[in-house]
Every structure is written in structure tokens, then in C-alpha cells.
Coordinates of C-alpha atoms in Angstrom, one line a residue:
Chain L
M1 CA 38.5 51.0 240.8
T2 CA 35.5 51.1 242.9
C3 CA 32.1 51.8 241.1
I4 CA 28.8 50.9 241.6
T5 CA 26.9 48.2 239.0
D6 CA 23.7 46.9 238.7
A7 CA 25.3 43.4 238.3
K8 CA 23.8 40.4 236.2
V9 CA 23.3 37.0 238.5
I10 CA 25.4 34.8 237.0
S11 CA 24.0 32.1 239.3
H12 CA 22.9 31.3 243.1
R13 CA 23.1 28.5 245.0
R14 CA 22.5 27.5 247.9
V15 CA 26.1 25.3 250.2
A16 CA 25.4 24.2 253.6
A17 CA 23.5 26.4 256.4
G18 CA 21.5 28.8 255.5
C19 CA 24.2 30.0 252.9
R20 CA 24.5 30.7 249.4
R21 CA 26.6 31.4 247.1
L22 CA 25.9 34.4 244.9
V23 CA 27.7 34.8 240.8
L24 CA 27.4 37.9 239.7
A25 CA 29.3 39.3 236.5
A26 CA 31.1 42.8 237.2
P27 CA 34.0 42.6 235.1
D28 CA 35.4 46.2 236.6
I29 CA 35.1 44.6 240.5
A30 CA 36.6 42.2 239.5
R31 CA 39.4 43.2 238.2
A32 CA 41.0 45.2 240.9
V33 CA 38.8 43.3 244.2
K34 CA 41.2 42.3 245.9
P35 CA 40.6 39.6 249.5
G36 CA 39.4 40.8 252.6
Q37 CA 37.2 43.7 250.1
F38 CA 34.1 43.5 250.6
L39 CA 30.3 44.6 248.2
H40 CA 27.8 46.5 249.3
V41 CA 25.3 44.7 248.8
R42 CA 20.7 46.6 248.2
C43 CA 19.0 43.2 248.1
D44 CA 15.5 45.3 247.8
G45 CA 15.7 45.7 243.9
G46 CA 16.5 48.8 244.4
T47 CA 18.9 50.8 241.9
H48 CA 21.0 53.7 242.2
A49 CA 21.6 57.4 240.6
G50 CA 24.2 56.7 238.0
Y51 CA 27.1 59.9 238.5
P52 CA 28.9 59.7 236.4
R53 CA 27.0 59.2 233.7
G54 CA 24.2 61.6 234.2
A55 CA 21.0 62.2 235.2
P56 CA 18.9 58.9 235.7
T57 CA 16.5 57.8 233.3
R58 CA 13.5 56.9 233.9
G59 CA 13.1 53.1 234.6
T60 CA 16.3 53.5 236.6
H61 CA 16.6 55.4 239.1
V62 CA 13.8 58.3 239.1
S63 CA 10.5 55.9 237.3
G64 CA 9.6 59.9 237.2
L65 CA 9.5 60.9 240.3
G66 CA 10.2 57.8 242.9
W67 CA 12.5 56.0 245.0
V68 CA 13.3 53.2 242.8
G69 CA 13.2 49.8 245.0
S70 CA 12.0 49.0 248.9
A71 CA 11.2 52.1 251.2
D72 CA 10.9 50.1 254.2
L73 CA 14.2 48.5 253.8
L74 CA 17.0 50.7 253.2
L75 CA 20.2 50.4 254.2
R76 CA 23.1 48.1 252.2
R77 CA 24.1 44.7 253.5
P78 CA 28.8 44.4 253.0
L79 CA 28.9 40.5 251.9
S80 CA 32.6 39.7 251.6
V81 CA 34.0 38.5 248.7
Y82 CA 34.6 35.5 248.0
D83 CA 36.2 34.5 245.5
A84 CA 36.3 36.3 241.8
D85 CA 37.3 35.6 238.7
R86 CA 38.5 38.3 236.9
E87 CA 39.3 36.2 233.3
R88 CA 35.3 36.0 233.4
G89 CA 35.0 38.8 235.3
T90 CA 32.9 37.6 237.9
V91 CA 32.7 37.5 241.6
T92 CA 30.9 35.8 244.1
I93 CA 29.7 36.7 247.2
L94 CA 29.1 33.9 250.3
Y95 CA 26.3 35.3 253.4
R96 CA 24.0 34.1 255.1
V97 CA 20.3 34.8 255.6
V98 CA 19.4 36.0 258.4
G99 CA 17.2 38.7 258.3
R100 CA 14.9 40.6 256.2
G101 CA 17.7 42.3 253.7
T102 CA 19.9 38.9 252.6
A103 CA 15.9 37.3 252.3
L104 CA 15.5 39.5 250.2
L105 CA 18.4 38.5 248.1
A106 CA 18.3 35.7 248.5
E107 CA 15.0 34.8 245.9
K108 CA 17.6 36.4 243.5
R109 CA 16.8 34.8 240.7
T110 CA 20.1 33.1 237.3
G111 CA 20.0 36.3 235.2
G112 CA 18.3 39.2 237.8
R113 CA 20.1 42.5 238.4
V114 CA 21.9 42.7 242.0
N115 CA 23.0 46.5 242.5
V116 CA 26.7 46.6 244.4
L117 CA 29.1 49.2 245.6
G118 CA 32.6 48.5 245.1
P119 CA 35.1 46.6 246.0
L120 CA 35.2 48.1 248.8
G121 CA 37.7 48.4 252.3
R122 CA 41.1 47.5 253.1
G123 CA 42.3 43.3 252.0
F124 CA 43.9 41.0 254.0
E125 CA 47.6 41.8 253.6
P126 CA 50.0 39.5 254.9
P127 CA 53.7 40.3 254.5
G128 CA 54.6 40.4 250.2
Y129 CA 51.4 40.1 248.7
P130 CA 50.3 41.3 246.6
R131 CA 52.9 42.3 245.1
G132 CA 57.0 41.6 244.6
V133 CA 58.0 37.7 244.9
P134 CA 56.3 36.3 247.3
T135 CA 59.3 35.4 250.4
W136 CA 57.2 32.0 251.9
G137 CA 57.5 29.1 250.6
T138 CA 60.4 26.7 250.3
H139 CA 57.5 23.5 251.4
V140 CA 59.5 20.4 250.8
S141 CA 57.7 17.7 250.9
G142 CA 58.3 15.2 253.2
S143 CA 61.5 16.6 255.2
G144 CA 59.6 18.8 257.4
W145 CA 59.6 22.8 256.4
V146 CA 62.0 25.1 255.9
G147 CA 62.7 29.0 256.9
H148 CA 59.3 28.1 258.5
R149 CA 58.1 30.7 255.8
R150 CA 54.2 29.5 256.7
V151 CA 51.1 32.5 256.0
A152 CA 47.9 30.3 258.2
I153 CA 44.6 31.0 257.0
V154 CA 42.1 30.6 260.3
G155 CA 38.5 30.6 259.3
G156 CA 35.6 29.9 262.0
G157 CA 32.1 30.4 261.0
L158 CA 30.4 31.7 258.2
G159 CA 34.3 33.6 258.5
V160 CA 35.4 32.1 256.0
A161 CA 34.3 33.3 253.5
P162 CA 36.6 37.2 252.7
L163 CA 39.9 34.0 253.5
F164 CA 38.4 31.5 250.3
F165 CA 39.4 34.0 247.7
L166 CA 43.3 34.7 249.8
A167 CA 43.9 31.5 250.6
R168 CA 43.6 30.6 246.4
E169 CA 45.0 33.7 245.2
L170 CA 48.4 32.5 248.4
S171 CA 48.5 29.0 246.8
A172 CA 48.1 30.2 243.1
G173 CA 51.4 31.1 243.0
V174 CA 53.0 33.9 241.5
S175 CA 50.4 35.7 240.0
E176 CA 50.6 38.2 237.2
D177 CA 50.8 41.4 239.8
A178 CA 52.6 39.1 242.2
R179 CA 56.4 39.0 239.3
P180 CA 59.0 41.3 241.2
D181 CA 59.2 44.7 239.6
P182 CA 61.8 45.5 237.2
T183 CA 62.7 49.0 238.6
R184 CA 63.3 47.7 242.2
P185 CA 66.2 45.5 243.4
D186 CA 65.9 41.8 243.6
P187 CA 64.9 40.6 246.8
L188 CA 67.2 38.3 246.9
G189 CA 70.0 40.0 245.9
V190 CA 69.9 39.0 241.4
P191 CA 69.9 42.0 239.6
A192 CA 67.6 44.6 237.7
L193 CA 67.3 43.3 234.5
A194 CA 65.3 47.1 233.4
G195 CA 62.3 46.8 231.5
R196 CA 62.6 43.6 230.7
V197 CA 60.5 40.3 233.8
P198 CA 62.2 37.0 232.3
R199 CA 59.5 34.1 233.9
A200 CA 61.2 32.4 237.1
G201 CA 64.1 30.0 236.1
A202 CA 64.8 31.3 233.0
P203 CA 67.9 32.3 231.7
G204 CA 69.0 35.2 233.0
G205 CA 65.7 35.8 234.4
Y206 CA 65.8 35.2 239.2
P207 CA 65.9 32.0 240.1
R208 CA 63.0 29.9 240.8
V209 CA 61.0 31.3 244.0
P210 CA 58.6 28.5 245.0
A211 CA 56.1 28.3 242.9
R212 CA 53.3 28.4 245.6
P213 CA 53.4 29.6 249.5
A214 CA 53.5 28.0 251.7
V215 CA 49.2 27.9 253.2
A216 CA 47.7 26.3 256.4
V217 CA 43.8 26.2 256.7
F218 CA 42.5 26.0 259.5
Q219 CA 38.2 26.0 259.1
G220 CA 36.2 25.9 262.3
A221 CA 32.6 24.8 262.4
R222 CA 29.4 24.3 264.8
T223 CA 28.8 20.9 262.2
A224 CA 30.8 19.7 259.1
P225 CA 28.1 20.2 257.0
E226 CA 29.0 23.8 257.8
L227 CA 32.6 23.2 256.5
D228 CA 31.3 23.2 253.0
L229 CA 30.6 26.7 253.1
A230 CA 34.6 26.2 251.1
D231 CA 36.3 24.6 248.8
F232 CA 39.2 24.7 250.6
S233 CA 39.5 21.5 249.4
V234 CA 41.1 21.8 245.6
L235 CA 43.3 23.9 247.0
P236 CA 46.9 22.9 247.1
V237 CA 47.1 23.8 250.9
D238 CA 47.0 21.7 254.1
L239 CA 44.1 22.0 255.6
F240 CA 43.0 21.6 259.2
T241 CA 39.5 20.9 260.1
A242 CA 37.5 21.1 263.8
T243 CA 33.4 21.4 264.0
D244 CA 32.1 22.1 268.2
D245 CA 30.4 19.3 267.6
G246 CA 33.1 16.4 267.1
S247 CA 31.3 16.2 263.5
R248 CA 34.4 16.0 262.2
G249 CA 37.5 17.0 261.7
Y250 CA 39.4 18.0 266.1
A251 CA 36.4 18.2 268.4
G252 CA 36.6 21.8 269.5
S253 CA 37.5 25.5 268.3
V254 CA 39.4 26.6 266.2
V255 CA 41.4 28.1 268.1
E256 CA 42.6 25.5 269.8
L257 CA 42.9 23.4 266.6
F258 CA 45.6 25.4 265.6
L259 CA 47.3 26.2 268.5
D260 CA 48.4 22.2 268.3
T261 CA 49.0 22.3 265.2
V262 CA 51.5 25.5 264.7
C263 CA 54.1 24.2 268.5
H264 CA 55.2 21.3 265.7
E265 CA 54.1 22.8 261.8
P266 CA 55.5 27.3 262.6
V267 CA 53.6 29.6 260.8
D268 CA 54.7 33.3 259.6
W269 CA 51.6 34.8 259.2
V270 CA 47.8 34.9 260.5
S271 CA 44.7 36.0 258.4
A272 CA 41.8 35.1 259.7
A273 CA 38.1 36.3 259.9
G274 CA 35.5 34.7 262.1
P275 CA 32.8 35.1 265.4
P276 CA 34.3 38.2 267.9
G277 CA 34.9 35.4 270.8
M278 CA 37.4 33.5 268.0
L279 CA 39.3 35.7 266.5
R280 CA 39.8 37.3 270.6
A281 CA 40.8 33.4 271.4
L282 CA 42.7 33.4 268.4
A283 CA 44.3 36.9 269.6
G284 CA 45.1 35.7 273.4
A285 CA 47.5 32.8 270.7
L286 CA 49.3 34.9 269.1
Q287 CA 49.7 37.3 271.3
T288 CA 51.8 33.9 273.2
L289 CA 53.8 33.1 270.5
G290 CA 54.4 36.7 269.4
L291 CA 53.8 35.9 266.1
P292 CA 51.6 38.8 263.3
G293 CA 49.1 38.9 261.6
E294 CA 45.4 40.4 260.7
F295 CA 41.9 40.0 261.9
S296 CA 38.6 40.8 259.7
L297 CA 36.2 42.9 260.9
E298 CA 32.4 43.2 260.8
E299 CA 30.6 45.5 262.0
R300 CA 26.7 46.8 261.3
M301 CA 27.6 49.4 258.2
G302 CA 25.8 51.9 257.7
C303 CA 27.4 54.8 253.9
G304 CA 30.0 51.9 253.3
I305 CA 32.2 54.2 251.8
G306 CA 33.9 56.0 255.3
A307 CA 31.9 59.0 255.2
C308 CA 28.8 58.7 258.3
V309 CA 31.1 56.9 261.0
C310 CA 28.9 53.5 262.0
C311 CA 30.5 51.1 261.3
S312 CA 33.5 52.3 264.4
C313 CA 35.7 49.4 266.0
R314 CA 38.3 50.1 268.6
I315 CA 42.4 50.0 267.2
G316 CA 45.5 50.7 269.3
T317 CA 46.4 49.6 272.7
P318 CA 43.7 48.8 276.0
E319 CA 45.5 52.2 277.7
R320 CA 45.9 54.5 274.0
W321 CA 42.5 53.6 271.1
E322 CA 40.8 55.5 269.0
Y323 CA 37.3 54.0 267.3
R324 CA 38.1 53.5 263.3
R325 CA 35.9 53.0 260.9
V326 CA 35.3 49.2 258.9
C327 CA 34.3 49.9 256.3
A328 CA 37.4 52.6 254.8
D329 CA 40.2 52.4 257.3
G330 CA 39.7 48.2 257.5
P331 CA 37.6 45.5 257.5
V332 CA 41.0 44.6 257.2
F333 CA 43.0 45.0 260.8
P334 CA 46.1 43.9 262.6
A335 CA 45.6 41.8 265.4
R336 CA 47.6 42.7 267.9
E337 CA 46.2 46.8 267.3
V338 CA 42.6 45.4 267.1
V339 CA 40.9 46.0 271.2
W340 CA 38.7 44.1 272.3
E341 CA 35.9 44.8 274.4
Chain D
M1 CA 12.3 76.5 228.7
K2 CA 14.5 75.2 231.5
A3 CA 12.7 75.9 235.0
K4 CA 14.5 78.2 237.3
T5 CA 15.9 76.5 240.3
A6 CA 18.0 79.3 241.9
V7 CA 17.0 79.6 246.4
D8 CA 17.8 82.0 248.0
I9 CA 18.4 81.0 251.4
A10 CA 19.5 83.9 253.8
G11 CA 21.1 85.9 251.3
L12 CA 23.1 83.0 250.3
K13 CA 22.0 82.3 247.0
L14 CA 21.9 78.0 245.8
K15 CA 22.5 77.4 242.2
N16 CA 19.1 74.7 242.9
P17 CA 17.2 73.8 246.5
V18 CA 18.9 70.5 247.0
L19 CA 21.1 69.8 250.5
T20 CA 22.6 67.6 252.0
A21 CA 21.9 66.5 254.8
S22 CA 24.2 67.1 257.4
G23 CA 26.4 64.5 259.5
T24 CA 25.0 61.4 256.0
V25 CA 27.5 62.2 253.6
G26 CA 30.2 63.3 256.3
F27 CA 32.1 66.3 254.7
G28 CA 31.5 65.4 251.0
E29 CA 34.8 64.1 250.1
E30 CA 33.5 60.0 250.1
Y31 CA 31.5 60.9 248.4
A32 CA 32.9 62.3 245.6
P33 CA 32.9 59.4 243.4
Y34 CA 29.0 59.0 242.9
L35 CA 28.1 62.7 243.3
D36 CA 28.9 65.4 241.6
L37 CA 29.2 67.8 244.9
S38 CA 28.9 71.2 242.2
G39 CA 25.3 69.5 242.0
L40 CA 24.1 70.5 244.9
G41 CA 23.1 73.9 245.8
A42 CA 25.4 73.8 249.1
L43 CA 27.3 70.8 251.2
V44 CA 26.2 70.9 254.7
V45 CA 28.7 68.5 256.2
K46 CA 29.1 66.5 259.1
T47 CA 28.8 68.8 263.0
V48 CA 32.2 69.6 264.9
T49 CA 32.8 70.7 268.1
L50 CA 35.4 72.5 270.0
K51 CA 37.2 69.5 270.6
P52 CA 37.4 65.7 268.9
R53 CA 34.9 63.4 269.8
A54 CA 35.1 60.0 269.4
G55 CA 31.8 59.0 269.5
N56 CA 29.7 56.9 270.8
P57 CA 30.7 53.1 271.0
P58 CA 29.1 50.1 268.3
P59 CA 26.4 50.0 266.8
R60 CA 25.8 52.8 266.3
I61 CA 23.7 51.8 263.3
T62 CA 20.5 49.6 262.8
E63 CA 17.9 48.8 260.1
T64 CA 13.8 49.9 261.3
P65 CA 11.0 50.0 259.3
A66 CA 11.3 52.2 257.2
G67 CA 14.2 53.9 258.6
V68 CA 17.3 53.8 260.3
I69 CA 18.7 54.6 263.8
N70 CA 22.3 56.2 264.1
A71 CA 23.8 56.8 267.7
V72 CA 27.2 57.8 266.5
G73 CA 27.5 60.9 269.3
L74 CA 29.0 63.3 267.0
Q75 CA 33.3 61.4 266.4
N76 CA 35.0 64.2 264.3
P77 CA 38.2 65.5 264.5
G78 CA 37.3 69.0 266.2
V79 CA 37.6 72.6 264.1
E80 CA 41.4 72.7 264.3
A81 CA 40.9 70.0 262.0
L82 CA 38.3 71.4 259.9
V83 CA 39.7 75.1 259.1
A84 CA 43.3 73.3 259.3
D85 CA 42.9 70.3 256.5
I86 CA 39.7 69.1 255.7
L87 CA 37.4 72.7 254.3
P88 CA 41.3 73.5 252.3
R89 CA 41.1 70.4 250.5
L90 CA 36.6 71.2 249.2
A91 CA 37.8 73.3 247.8
R92 CA 38.0 71.6 244.9
F93 CA 34.1 70.7 244.3
D94 CA 33.0 73.7 243.7
V95 CA 30.1 73.9 246.0
P96 CA 28.6 76.2 248.8
V97 CA 30.0 74.7 252.7
I98 CA 27.2 75.2 254.6
V99 CA 29.3 73.6 258.5
S100 CA 27.7 72.3 261.6
I101 CA 28.9 73.2 264.2
A102 CA 27.1 71.7 268.3
G103 CA 28.8 73.0 271.4
E104 CA 27.8 71.6 275.1
T105 CA 27.8 75.1 276.8
A106 CA 26.2 77.5 275.2
G107 CA 29.1 79.8 275.4
E108 CA 31.0 76.2 273.3
Y109 CA 28.3 77.6 270.3
A110 CA 30.2 81.0 270.9
R111 CA 34.0 79.9 270.5
L112 CA 33.9 78.1 267.5
A113 CA 30.8 80.9 265.8
G114 CA 33.9 83.6 266.2
R115 CA 36.5 81.0 265.6
L116 CA 35.3 80.0 261.9
D117 CA 33.8 83.1 261.0
G118 CA 36.4 84.8 258.1
V119 CA 37.0 81.5 257.6
P120 CA 37.9 81.0 253.4
G121 CA 35.4 78.3 252.3
I122 CA 32.3 78.3 254.3
A123 CA 28.6 80.3 252.9
A124 CA 27.0 79.9 256.0
L125 CA 26.5 78.1 259.7
E126 CA 24.3 75.7 260.6
V127 CA 23.9 75.6 264.2
N128 CA 22.8 71.7 265.4
I129 CA 21.1 72.4 268.5
S130 CA 19.1 69.3 268.0
C131 CA 21.6 65.8 268.1
P132 CA 20.3 63.3 270.2
N133 CA 22.8 60.9 270.6
V134 CA 25.0 63.0 272.9
K135 CA 24.4 63.4 277.0
A136 CA 25.5 66.6 277.3
G137 CA 24.8 70.0 275.7
G138 CA 22.9 69.4 272.0
I139 CA 19.8 68.5 271.9
A140 CA 18.8 70.3 275.8
F141 CA 19.1 73.0 273.8
G142 CA 17.3 72.8 271.5
T143 CA 14.1 71.7 273.6
E144 CA 14.3 74.9 275.8
P145 CA 12.5 78.4 273.6
A146 CA 14.9 80.0 275.6
M147 CA 18.4 78.3 275.5
T148 CA 18.0 78.1 272.1
A149 CA 17.3 81.5 271.5
E150 CA 20.5 81.8 273.8
V151 CA 23.2 80.2 271.7
V152 CA 21.5 81.4 268.3
R153 CA 22.1 85.0 270.1
L154 CA 25.7 84.4 270.7
V155 CA 26.5 82.5 267.6
K156 CA 25.1 85.1 265.1
E157 CA 27.1 88.1 267.5
N158 CA 29.9 86.3 266.9
T159 CA 29.7 85.8 263.2
A160 CA 29.1 87.3 260.2
L161 CA 27.5 84.4 258.2
P162 CA 23.8 83.2 256.8
V163 CA 23.4 81.6 261.1
I164 CA 20.1 78.1 260.1
A165 CA 19.1 77.1 263.1
K166 CA 19.0 72.9 263.1
L167 CA 15.4 72.3 264.4
S168 CA 14.3 69.2 266.9
P169 CA 11.3 67.4 266.5
N170 CA 11.3 66.4 269.6
V171 CA 9.6 69.4 271.3
T172 CA 5.6 69.8 272.3
D173 CA 5.1 72.3 269.2
I174 CA 8.3 73.3 267.0
R175 CA 6.3 76.4 266.6
I176 CA 7.6 77.7 269.7
I177 CA 11.3 76.4 269.7
A178 CA 11.0 78.1 265.6
L179 CA 9.2 81.4 267.2
A180 CA 12.6 81.5 269.5
A181 CA 15.5 80.8 266.5
A182 CA 14.2 83.4 264.4
G183 CA 13.1 85.5 267.6
A184 CA 17.0 85.6 268.1
G185 CA 17.9 86.1 264.9
A186 CA 18.7 83.1 262.9
D187 CA 18.3 83.5 259.5
A188 CA 16.7 80.1 258.2
L189 CA 15.6 76.9 259.6
S190 CA 16.3 73.3 259.1
L191 CA 14.1 70.8 260.6
I192 CA 13.8 68.9 261.7
N193 CA 16.8 66.4 263.1
T194 CA 16.1 62.4 263.9
L195 CA 13.3 62.4 266.7
S196 CA 15.0 60.2 269.4
A197 CA 14.2 55.9 268.3
M198 CA 14.9 52.6 270.4
V199 CA 15.8 49.4 269.6
I200 CA 16.7 46.2 272.3
D201 CA 17.8 43.1 270.7
V202 CA 15.6 40.8 271.8
E203 CA 18.0 38.1 271.6
R204 CA 20.7 39.6 273.9
R205 CA 17.8 41.0 275.3
R206 CA 19.7 44.2 276.2
P207 CA 19.7 47.6 274.2
L208 CA 20.9 47.3 270.5
L209 CA 23.0 50.5 270.2
G210 CA 25.5 50.7 272.0
N211 CA 24.1 54.0 273.5
V212 CA 20.7 53.3 274.0
F213 CA 19.2 55.5 272.3
G214 CA 19.8 56.8 269.0
G215 CA 17.7 59.3 266.3
L216 CA 15.1 57.4 264.1
S217 CA 15.4 59.5 260.0
G218 CA 14.3 57.7 257.0
P219 CA 11.1 58.0 255.1
A220 CA 9.6 56.6 259.0
V221 CA 9.6 60.0 260.2
R222 CA 8.7 62.4 256.3
P223 CA 5.0 62.6 257.6
V224 CA 6.7 64.4 261.3
A225 CA 8.9 66.2 259.2
V226 CA 6.6 67.4 256.8
R227 CA 4.1 68.2 259.3
A228 CA 7.0 70.2 261.0
V229 CA 7.6 72.4 258.4
W230 CA 3.7 72.4 257.4
Q231 CA 3.1 74.5 261.3
A232 CA 6.1 76.1 261.0
Y233 CA 6.5 77.7 257.9
R234 CA 2.6 79.7 259.2
A235 CA 4.8 80.7 262.7
V236 CA 7.7 82.1 260.6
E237 CA 9.2 84.8 258.6
V238 CA 12.4 83.2 257.6
P239 CA 13.5 80.7 254.8
L240 CA 12.8 76.9 255.6
I241 CA 14.7 73.9 254.9
G242 CA 13.0 70.9 255.2
M243 CA 14.3 67.0 255.5
G244 CA 13.1 63.8 257.3
G245 CA 14.1 61.0 254.9
I246 CA 13.8 62.7 251.4
M247 CA 14.2 59.8 249.3
A248 CA 13.3 60.8 245.3
A249 CA 11.6 64.3 244.1
R250 CA 8.6 63.8 244.8
D251 CA 9.7 64.3 248.9
A252 CA 11.4 67.0 248.0
L253 CA 8.5 68.5 246.1
E254 CA 6.3 67.6 249.4
F255 CA 8.3 69.7 251.6
I256 CA 8.2 72.0 249.0
L257 CA 5.0 72.7 248.8
A258 CA 4.9 72.7 252.9
G259 CA 6.4 75.9 252.9
A260 CA 10.4 75.0 252.8
R261 CA 12.1 76.8 250.4
A262 CA 15.3 74.3 250.6
V263 CA 14.7 70.4 251.1
A264 CA 18.1 68.5 252.6
V265 CA 18.2 64.5 251.3
G266 CA 20.7 62.6 254.3
T267 CA 19.4 59.2 254.5
A268 CA 18.8 57.9 251.4
N269 CA 22.7 59.2 250.7
L270 CA 24.0 56.1 252.5
V271 CA 21.0 53.7 250.1
D272 CA 22.5 55.6 247.1
P273 CA 25.2 57.7 246.8
G274 CA 23.4 59.3 243.8
A275 CA 20.3 59.8 245.2
A276 CA 21.2 63.7 245.5
A277 CA 22.2 64.1 242.2
A278 CA 19.0 62.0 241.3
V279 CA 16.5 64.5 243.7
A280 CA 17.5 67.9 241.8
A281 CA 17.7 65.8 238.6
G282 CA 13.6 65.3 238.6
L283 CA 13.0 68.2 240.9
E284 CA 13.6 70.3 237.4
Q285 CA 12.2 67.2 235.3
Y286 CA 9.0 67.8 237.9
L287 CA 9.2 71.9 237.2
A288 CA 9.5 71.1 233.2
E289 CA 6.4 68.7 232.8
Q290 CA 4.1 70.8 235.0
G291 CA 5.2 74.3 232.7
I292 CA 6.6 75.8 236.0
G293 CA 9.0 78.8 235.0
D294 CA 10.4 78.6 238.8
V295 CA 10.9 76.5 242.0
N296 CA 9.6 79.4 245.1
E297 CA 6.5 79.3 242.6
L298 CA 6.1 76.2 244.7
V299 CA 7.4 77.4 247.8
G300 CA 4.2 76.7 250.6
A301 CA 1.7 76.2 248.0
A302 CA 0.1 74.0 249.9
H303 CA -0.7 76.6 252.4
R304 CA -2.8 78.4 249.1
T305 CA -5.1 75.4 248.3
G306 CA -6.0 73.9 251.1
G307 CA -5.4 73.6 255.1

């Protein structure tokens, strides 16, 4: 469920390369948000009219008859959800200070409020996620890969912002949502147990599935400090890093690193986000390898809810495409359907 | 006592004078979770054309000082999709729906009006002769008095619905266009559409918008729009719908005092999806605080006290 709320700032800190992580208390959003979705953030300190709870009251949206918020800085900024903590009811946004809006947002202190609309958009949907038994995984350490069921997460620069959440969820194993639906046939051929979801591996339960899928993260950056934008190293994932200047990890593009690596450690699916040049190169690589995947796209955005049709991207084939809305039809689209300029 | 907020636009009874500006809330449905559509005077939906339109290449929107420039290019699913799919879905919202139409030729406007005549669920037509973001048609009609009159006349001949002409500010004298539209039978006028504008991306040394030009809206254009309403009020008798950078009730009051019988909230919807409801609530609050029994008493009131 999408909502609009004045979320309290729990923490707000600089990470690296002019980027910041903003942790907000927003329980409804934290419960609902999926990796790859975004929040539409008012950076000017303004709030909203509060529908459907009733007419606005003084001191919130309308102070008397005026507009609360800046009449200069108008549009919301679509910002990726870096992580969410469903138990604590918090969401974390990772963003770079690039202009007037994000500069204003950067001034927000702990305890302040930020008006956010979300979660919005269609997030990442690797096969089997978030519902159903994970069908990849089977990482047998030391003896290679069994069945080659493995997801690659590829991010460049600030493109890692929506990918950490995905990497954490995938590598955390079977989430509550992802437990098998007893009313559906078990994909592994074990008869369904009506009305009861036993523990994995328990007597009478479905066979033990891999506790965590094998996730390989490929993170690219211009320089080493930019790699600190996301804490992939704390996750049980295989992390491969690349920097343009060679200051850490592979010297070169993350797409080259990805290609070099998957030749001997194959993957079955790619979820990616990053600058257009990187995604375009990756699209070429996926086509060559015959690999399916999905890309998170960015575009200048208006309403964020699919009405103004300002944030368009080309989806289809080079011969036959149509404009689709990044905010509502995306931001994540099948890699092979993105038509590059 | 609660003040009267109902207004009459070209025979159309609206429960309050607050509308949505065409193109800013799509066809309304996306806004339903955030905005009580039944609390609006009317929902003015996105402009439709005879055939579906793909729209302009991105980027289509950018923020400017106190404003927004957009160049969507009338992307829409076409009039047949409106009739078959969209209008039936809008019936559940209990709000008068005003359909905005645009053609590339005067004949297309006539065919659109004819196609929509008698279709259930339409309260009025708004004739968009002022979109700055399409190369053929659009703004060309709204900047020429003779073409304005021809389009309005053809639409009137092909529909029994009230016809509202939406005027462009990108003209030398808006009174001449207002007179031409009213003279050709327009039942009401909407003003203003966006101002033709552009932004250069200095880093890349090229126009920022995919369409090069776009339409400027938001608080930056409000004084221009209030002036246009003021002038039109003195030039024509037909009711006026004022719009241009209305963010709150105070802004709406400027338009009403300048002569608008109704107002439309546009850019503000993009910032706060509940903005139109807040404007309507703020107007009621103002009327109550000032002890004004009927919003109609305020229409054009500034002309009687100054100017």
C-alpha cells in the first residue's frame, strides 16, 4: 500500500562521494516496500493535504490560505530505497547531492520531518522472488557450483542504491513472504500440506531448500571511496568490485569484470542499476550471453504515480517500441525490452 | 452558516469552483488514493486526440525557478480508448468529467466533438487550442483569432455539450483571442495554458528537453495568468476558468477576484496529490472567516474596487 507521510528523520549521515544515507521512520512504507521501489521525496520541507483523513488543518498543509513549503523548489525527487527494516519500521534512502533539491534535503537533521510518497513503482523481480521457494542457490563451497542457480547483481556508481536491499533480501534466504504457499503444488514435487507451513527440513515438511540463494554482486565505481556507498561486504554474497582508476578491485568497467567472471562462474539472472552507458554495455553483454535480466531505469519525473507521463522510456524492440512510464510501469524493466537511444 | 460554493459554468452546475488542470492528473484514477475526486468541482482529464499519440522523446520535464517546464506532447491513448475504457471507469468517482480535446486540423476538432457527442459521462468539452508542445495544430489555432473562431464554431456545431475554449498566453493580445472564441460560441474560456519556454543544459551544451521547447507552469506564471484573466473579464461576458500556478486557496482567490468563476489546480498536483482538495477547503475557510455567503460575490470583485 502506497502512502504519503511526514516521516521522522532517525539518522542522516554522509557516506562517500557526496552521497548521504537518510534513515526515516515510516512503518507503513517499511512494511510494504520491495527492493527496486522508490520514494518520491519533498525536499523543500513542505507537507501534504492529508487526504483521506479530512480537510487540512492549520499548521500542516494550509497555514490560513497559503502554501506550506517552497513556492520555488517544486517537484518531488524520486530516490531509491537503499534498505528497509520491517521490524523497526524504518526505510533508508541513499542519494547524491546534485542540485537544489538534494542540497536542501541534505540539511535535514535527526528528529526533523520529510514528506515522502511511496513506496512507488515496480521493483526487482528475479524469478521466484518474492513468492515461492527460491529456485536458485545450491552454492557448494569449494567444489564449484551445482546446477548453476545464481543471481548476479550489477551496479555502477550510485546505481547500487536500490541493489543493496535486493542483495540483502535474496541472501537472507527464505523470507516470511517467500515461504511456500500450502495451497499451491510444491515445485519440488512434495505434496502440499493443507493449512500448515512446516519448517524447512522438519519432519513432514518440504525438503530443505538452500538457506540462501547464491548471490554474486558486481559493484563498479569511479574510485575506491565510491565503493563505500553500499555495504555489500556485510552480506553473505560473493562481492566483485571494479574501479575506473584501478584504486580498488578490478581496473576497468564493472561490465568487463562481469563478463570476465561469468565465463567461469555462470549466472542465471542479472538485476542491474547504474548509469545509462553502463546499462547499455551490460545489455549488449546479456544479449551475447543469452542471459535474462532486469534493469532499473531513471528519468526526470513529475507526479511519480503514473498520471503526468513525463518520465518516459522506450520499451519494446528497436523496430517496435512505445513510451512507458518509468514511475509506474518501472523503474525496473526486463533488460531485453529496454530500447536504447 | 456554511457559505455557498456552487458555481455555474456554461450551464454546468459545479459544487465548488475548484477543478484540475488538464494533463496534470492524467485521467484521474492515479490520484484517487490521495485526492477525493468527488470533492472537486470537476475533473478535467488529459487531452485526447483522434488517434493515440506516442508523445515527445524524453526528457519531458524539468524544474525551473518557481516553475516546471513540460513537453509531454499530448501522449494519450486516443478518443476510442477514452470512450471504451476510461470514461466507464471514471463513473464511480461521482465528479463531473470535462474532456479536453485537440486536433491537428480544424476538421479533427470537429470529428472529436462529434464522436464525443452523446457519450455518457461527459459534462463538457475543453477545446485545447493552446498546447505549446505539438508541432502541428495545437498552439497554431490558439494564436490566430480567425482559426480560434473556426475551431470553436466547428466544435459547437458538432456537440450539444458546453464548450470551453482553452487559451494560450503566447499571444500579443489575449483579449482578441478571447473575443474570437466567445464570438464563435464558446460557452466559457479557460486561461491560461502554459507559456512557451526552454532550458539549455549547460553541461551538455544542448537543449535540455527532448522536444527543445516546453510549456512553463507553476507559481512563476501566476502573475501572467492573473493579468490574462483580468483582461479577459473586461473583454467578454462568458464565464472564465482561471489557472496558472495555483498552489493554495490564496492563489485561487487572486484569480476569482480578477474575474474567474472557477479555477484549476495544475502543477501543484505534481507536488502534493491532495493540493486541489486543500484549495477547495481553503476557499471555504476564507468565505467563513470573511462572512461571505456565496463565492460568486467575489467573482471579479477586484474590478469594482480598483483598476
